Every structure is written in structure tokens, then in C-alpha cells.
């Protein structure tokens, strides 16, 4: 099944399409299709837990918000202890 789409573009949008066509060599149809695919991918990622969920597996221990929070707390605690130790010495 093929569906046709007719769009009314503002002058700015029309210039943007033309600029993207020149930069990428893609047709107007290909540009619209690519934009739709990217928009769909963003919405699917956010439905699955957002960007954090999307990248969680790639960031090792930093992918776990609880572990990351604990790491930050220990760093802050060490810096405060060092600061206070510097005052008394």
C-alpha cells in the first residue's frame, strides 16, 4: 500500500528542506521519511524508559543510578573531610 502526503511548508521550512537536499543529496521524500524514522525512534526510546534506559547497558557501573549516587556521595564526603582536615591542621 502506498500513501501520498502533501505538505504546506513555510518559507523557512522550504529553505531548510532545500538546504538539507543540497547537503545530503536526498530527495524531499527521503528527507521526510528519514525525519519520521528518527522521530519514531526517539519516541520509542522514551516509551522504554528514556535516554537513561537506552544507554544504561553501555555505561557500566554508571548505568546504575543507585551506584552512581553512592559514588557521588562518597566523593563529596571525601572532599568535605579533606577540607575540614585542612582547617584544623
mmCIF file of C-alpha atoms in Angstrom:
data_model
loop_
_atom_site.group_PDB
_atom_site.id
_atom_site.type_symbol
_atom_site.label_atom_id
_atom_site.label_comp_id
_atom_site.label_asym_id
_atom_site.label_seq_id
_atom_site.Cartn_x
_atom_site.Cartn_y
_atom_site.Cartn_z
ATOM 1 C CA UNK A 1 0.000 0.000 0.000
ATOM 2 C CA UNK A 2 1.298 3.427 -0.912
ATOM 3 C CA UNK A 3 0.197 6.622 0.798
ATOM 4 C CA UNK A 4 0.785 10.067 -0.565
ATOM 5 C CA UNK A 5 1.444 13.090 1.608
ATOM 6 C CA UNK A 6 1.030 16.720 0.660
ATOM 7 C CA UNK A 7 2.582 19.373 2.893
ATOM 8 C CA UNK A 8 2.343 23.123 3.062
ATOM 9 C CA UNK A 9 5.682 24.490 4.193
ATOM 10 C CA UNK A 10 6.516 27.938 5.407
ATOM 11 C CA UNK A 11 9.254 29.776 3.561
ATOM 12 C CA UNK A 12 11.727 28.915 6.336
ATOM 13 C CA UNK A 13 10.775 25.229 6.222
ATOM 14 C CA UNK A 14 11.067 25.210 2.449
ATOM 15 C CA UNK A 15 14.558 26.738 2.654
ATOM 16 C CA UNK A 16 15.506 24.137 5.263
ATOM 17 C CA UNK A 17 14.365 21.289 3.013
ATOM 18 C CA UNK A 18 16.308 22.751 0.102
ATOM 19 C CA UNK A 19 19.441 23.198 2.223
ATOM 20 C CA UNK A 20 19.204 19.615 3.513
ATOM 21 C CA UNK A 21 18.698 18.386 -0.056
ATOM 22 C CA UNK A 22 21.877 20.165 -1.174
ATOM 23 C CA UNK A 23 23.876 18.974 1.860
ATOM 24 C CA UNK A 24 22.740 15.344 1.808
ATOM 25 C CA UNK A 25 21.705 14.742 -1.784
ATOM 26 C CA UNK A 26 18.487 13.168 -0.501
ATOM 27 C CA UNK A 27 15.179 13.819 -2.217
ATOM 28 C CA UNK A 28 12.409 15.647 -0.378
ATOM 29 C CA UNK A 29 10.597 12.336 0.085
ATOM 30 C CA UNK A 30 13.707 10.676 1.510
ATOM 31 C CA UNK A 31 14.242 13.612 3.890
ATOM 32 C CA UNK A 32 10.677 13.355 5.206
ATOM 33 C CA UNK A 33 10.944 9.564 5.580
ATOM 34 C CA UNK A 34 14.249 9.867 7.462
ATOM 35 C CA UNK A 35 12.814 12.545 9.750
ATOM 36 C CA UNK A 36 9.794 10.339 10.514
ATOM 37 C CA UNK A 37 12.025 7.360 11.309
ATOM 38 C CA UNK A 38 14.193 9.422 13.659
ATOM 39 C CA UNK A 39 11.180 10.942 15.403
ATOM 40 C CA UNK A 40 9.688 7.477 15.825
ATOM 41 C CA UNK A 41 12.953 6.134 17.279
ATOM 42 C CA UNK A 42 13.086 8.943 19.841
ATOM 43 C CA UNK A 43 9.502 8.282 20.946
ATOM 44 C CA UNK A 44 10.083 4.538 21.155
ATOM 45 C CA UNK A 45 13.192 5.099 23.284
ATOM 46 C CA UNK A 46 11.330 7.415 25.657
ATOM 47 C CA UNK A 47 8.499 4.877 25.938
ATOM 48 C CA UNK A 48 11.061 2.287 27.022
ATOM 49 C CA UNK A 49 12.411 4.394 29.886
ATOM 50 C CA UNK A 50 14.048 7.321 28.172
ATOM 51 C CA UNK A 51 17.634 8.023 27.302
ATOM 52 C CA UNK A 52 18.926 6.589 30.582
ATOM 53 C CA UNK A 53 17.380 3.201 29.798
ATOM 54 C CA UNK A 54 18.633 3.428 26.248
ATOM 55 C CA UNK A 55 22.273 3.870 27.305
ATOM 56 C CA UNK A 56 22.299 2.068 30.665
ATOM 57 C CA UNK A 57 23.996 -1.058 29.325
ATOM 58 C CA UNK A 58 26.782 0.970 27.733
ATOM 59 C CA UNK A 59 27.915 2.844 30.828
ATOM 60 C CA UNK A 60 28.991 0.035 33.140
ATOM 61 C CA UNK A 61 28.647 0.912 36.802
ATOM 62 C CA UNK A 62 27.488 4.386 35.786
ATOM 63 C CA UNK A 63 24.414 2.794 34.236
ATOM 64 C CA UNK A 64 23.018 2.042 37.689
ATOM 65 C CA UNK A 65 21.600 5.237 39.175
ATOM 66 C CA UNK A 66 21.858 3.901 42.761
ATOM 67 C CA UNK A 67 25.552 3.009 42.384
ATOM 68 C CA UNK A 68 26.276 6.305 40.686
ATOM 69 C CA UNK A 69 24.556 8.175 43.501
ATOM 70 C CA UNK A 70 26.603 6.262 46.081
ATOM 71 C CA UNK A 71 29.823 7.076 44.215
ATOM 72 C CA UNK A 72 28.984 10.774 44.107
ATOM 73 C CA UNK A 73 28.140 10.785 47.806
ATOM 74 C CA UNK A 74 31.486 9.173 48.702
ATOM 75 C CA UNK A 75 33.419 11.681 46.556
ATOM 76 C CA UNK A 76 31.620 14.619 48.175
ATOM 77 C CA UNK A 77 32.166 13.141 51.637
ATOM 78 C CA UNK A 78 35.917 12.699 50.958
ATOM 79 C CA UNK A 79 36.257 16.281 49.711
ATOM 80 C CA UNK A 80 34.420 17.671 52.735
ATOM 81 C CA UNK A 81 36.561 15.602 55.108
ATOM 82 C CA UNK A 82 39.726 16.800 53.385
ATOM 83 C CA UNK A 83 38.532 20.407 53.556
ATOM 84 C CA UNK A 84 37.766 20.134 57.270
ATOM 85 C CA UNK A 85 41.046 18.349 57.965
ATOM 86 C CA UNK A 86 42.889 21.194 56.218
ATOM 87 C CA UNK A 87 41.320 23.775 58.547
ATOM 88 C CA UNK A 88 42.316 22.018 61.733
ATOM 89 C CA UNK A 89 45.906 21.363 60.636
#
